[in-house]
Amino acid sequence: MEIGLKIKHLRTKNNYTLKQLAEKTGLSISFISDIENGRRNPSIDNLYKLSKALGVSVDILLKNQTGIPDDEANLIREAQELIKDPQIRAIARASRKLSFDKKDLLQKLAESMAEEAKKDASKNK
């Protein structure tokens, strides 16, 4: 499993935003985002900073096993693929301007749409 997925999983598990993790590590938000999305690889020094901030040892980040449930890891991979779509990127950019309450509502809407799609897919089998 990619190191970026592990870092993102641990960050969200610890309820850290990218900004909070950046403040804890001294790394930039964009750099951490790039690591999480597989666009950059951290140096050993940066791995140490990230592991310390996330409360795990460096070897946990480097091991192949993530501790992330397979279904969650698959969702993360699907989201990474999905964000490559220009329309999805436009929605993501626009959502940055929304208040927390509106983002929460948007997330609930997306989850509801996904549930409906699952129901439709199972009916069509």
One Martini backbone bead per residue (centre of mass of N, CA, C, O) as a GRO file, in nm:
protein
  125
    1MET     BB    1   0.100   0.034   0.019
    2GLU     BB    2   0.083   0.352   0.014
    3ILE     BB    3   0.203   0.606   0.204
    4GLY     BB    4  -0.018   0.819   0.155
    5LEU     BB    5  -0.255   0.651   0.263
    6LYS     BB    6  -0.150   0.624   0.548
    7ILE     BB    7  -0.134   0.921   0.616
    8LYS     BB    8  -0.429   0.990   0.563
    9HIS     BB    9  -0.550   0.790   0.758
   10LEU     BB   10  -0.407   0.897   1.016
   11ARG     BB   11  -0.506   1.185   0.996
   12THR     BB   12  -0.814   1.122   1.009
   13LYS     BB   13  -0.804   0.951   1.268
   14ASN     BB   14  -0.684   1.222   1.424
   15ASN     BB   15  -0.840   1.477   1.317
   16TYR     BB   16  -0.667   1.606   1.086
   17THR     BB   17  -0.568   1.849   0.909
   18LEU     BB   18  -0.353   1.964   0.692
   19LYS     BB   19  -0.282   2.212   0.861
   20GLN     BB   20  -0.219   2.067   1.127
   21LEU     BB   21   0.005   1.884   1.016
   22ALA     BB   22   0.183   2.112   0.916
   23GLU     BB   23   0.229   2.242   1.195
   24LYS     BB   24   0.355   1.982   1.332
   25THR     BB   25   0.595   1.949   1.094
   26GLY     BB   26   0.668   2.202   0.887
   27LEU     BB   27   0.500   2.142   0.649
   28SER     BB   28   0.333   2.169   0.374
   29ILE     BB   29   0.026   2.129   0.255
   30SER     BB   30   0.100   2.056  -0.041
   31PHE     BB   31   0.305   1.835   0.027
   32ILE     BB   32   0.115   1.646   0.181
   33SER     BB   33  -0.088   1.616  -0.045
   34ASP     BB   34   0.111   1.493  -0.248
   35ILE     BB   35   0.168   1.243  -0.082
   36GLU     BB   36  -0.127   1.137  -0.048
   37ASN     BB   37  -0.151   1.145  -0.389
   38GLY     BB   38   0.135   1.037  -0.516
   39ARG     BB   39   0.331   1.289  -0.621
   40ARG     BB   40   0.513   1.238  -0.362
   41ASN     BB   41   0.816   1.186  -0.171
   42PRO     BB   42   0.945   1.135   0.127
   43SER     BB   43   1.176   1.181   0.333
   44ILE     BB   44   1.311   1.068   0.614
   45ASP     BB   45   1.273   1.330   0.771
   46ASN     BB   46   0.968   1.361   0.695
   47LEU     BB   47   0.877   1.090   0.807
   48TYR     BB   48   0.945   1.155   1.097
   49LYS     BB   49   0.757   1.396   1.129
   50LEU     BB   50   0.497   1.243   1.058
   51SER     BB   51   0.512   1.014   1.266
   52LYS     BB   52   0.516   1.191   1.516
   53ALA     BB   53   0.243   1.343   1.460
   54LEU     BB   54   0.082   1.047   1.427
   55GLY     BB   55   0.193   0.827   1.642
   56VAL     BB   56   0.426   0.676   1.480
   57SER     BB   57   0.638   0.481   1.328
   58VAL     BB   58   0.824   0.463   1.051
   59ASP     BB   59   0.779   0.156   0.995
   60ILE     BB   60   0.474   0.181   0.953
   61LEU     BB   61   0.497   0.353   0.690
   62LEU     BB   62   0.689   0.129   0.536
   63LYS     BB   63   0.502  -0.081   0.545
   64ASN     BB   64   0.276  -0.272   0.364
   65GLN     BB   65   0.103  -0.258   0.599
   66THR     BB   66  -0.172  -0.045   0.708
   67GLY     BB   67  -0.462  -0.106   0.862
   68ILE     BB   68  -0.644  -0.069   0.629
   69PRO     BB   69  -0.922  -0.136   0.520
   70ASP     BB   70  -0.997  -0.250   0.215
   71ASP     BB   71  -1.250  -0.075   0.162
   72GLU     BB   72  -1.112   0.194   0.230
   73ALA     BB   73  -0.877   0.177   0.031
   74ASN     BB   74  -1.060   0.160  -0.219
   75LEU     BB   75  -1.198   0.434  -0.179
   76ILE     BB   76  -0.943   0.601  -0.200
   77ARG     BB   77  -0.863   0.512  -0.484
   78GLU     BB   78  -1.124   0.603  -0.620
   79ALA     BB   79  -1.094   0.901  -0.544
   80GLN     BB   80  -0.825   0.945  -0.691
   81GLU     BB   81  -0.947   0.883  -0.970
   82LEU     BB   82  -1.190   1.079  -0.971
   83ILE     BB   83  -1.018   1.354  -0.944
   84LYS     BB   84  -0.932   1.343  -1.254
   85ASP     BB   85  -1.192   1.461  -1.311
   86PRO     BB   86  -1.287   1.773  -1.412
   87GLN     BB   87  -1.566   1.789  -1.271
   88ILE     BB   88  -1.471   1.702  -0.989
   89ARG     BB   89  -1.260   1.924  -0.953
   90ALA     BB   90  -1.464   2.156  -0.965
   91ILE     BB   91  -1.622   2.073  -0.716
   92ALA     BB   92  -1.385   2.077  -0.519
   93ARG     BB   93  -1.315   2.374  -0.554
   94ALA     BB   94  -1.596   2.488  -0.477
   95SER     BB   95  -1.608   2.353  -0.186
   96ARG     BB   96  -1.391   2.535  -0.043
   97LYS     BB   97  -1.611   2.782  -0.005
   98LEU     BB   98  -1.756   2.630   0.198
   99SER     BB   99  -1.904   2.561   0.462
  100PHE     BB  100  -1.917   2.318   0.686
  101ASP     BB  101  -2.223   2.264   0.660
  102LYS     BB  102  -2.222   2.240   0.348
  103LYS     BB  103  -2.018   2.010   0.332
  104ASP     BB  104  -2.185   1.811   0.494
  105LEU     BB  105  -2.424   1.813   0.300
  106LEU     BB  106  -2.266   1.718   0.051
  107GLN     BB  107  -2.181   1.449   0.173
  108LYS     BB  108  -2.466   1.337   0.219
  109LEU     BB  109  -2.548   1.347  -0.074
  110ALA     BB  110  -2.329   1.158  -0.183
  111GLU     BB  111  -2.406   0.915  -0.007
  112SER     BB  112  -2.695   0.889  -0.112
  113MET     BB  113  -2.618   0.845  -0.408
  114ALA     BB  114  -2.451   0.589  -0.358
  115GLU     BB  115  -2.677   0.417  -0.240
  116GLU     BB  116  -2.860   0.429  -0.487
  117ALA     BB  117  -2.656   0.300  -0.681
  118LYS     BB  118  -2.636   0.031  -0.531
  119LYS     BB  119  -2.933  -0.048  -0.552
  120ASP     BB  120  -2.947  -0.042  -0.861
  121ALA     BB  121  -2.723  -0.252  -0.908
  122SER     BB  122  -2.863  -0.488  -0.751
  123LYS     BB  123  -3.122  -0.494  -0.929
  124ASN     BB  124  -2.951  -0.548  -1.211
  125LYS     BB  125  -2.843  -0.856  -1.145
   0.00000   0.00000   0.00000
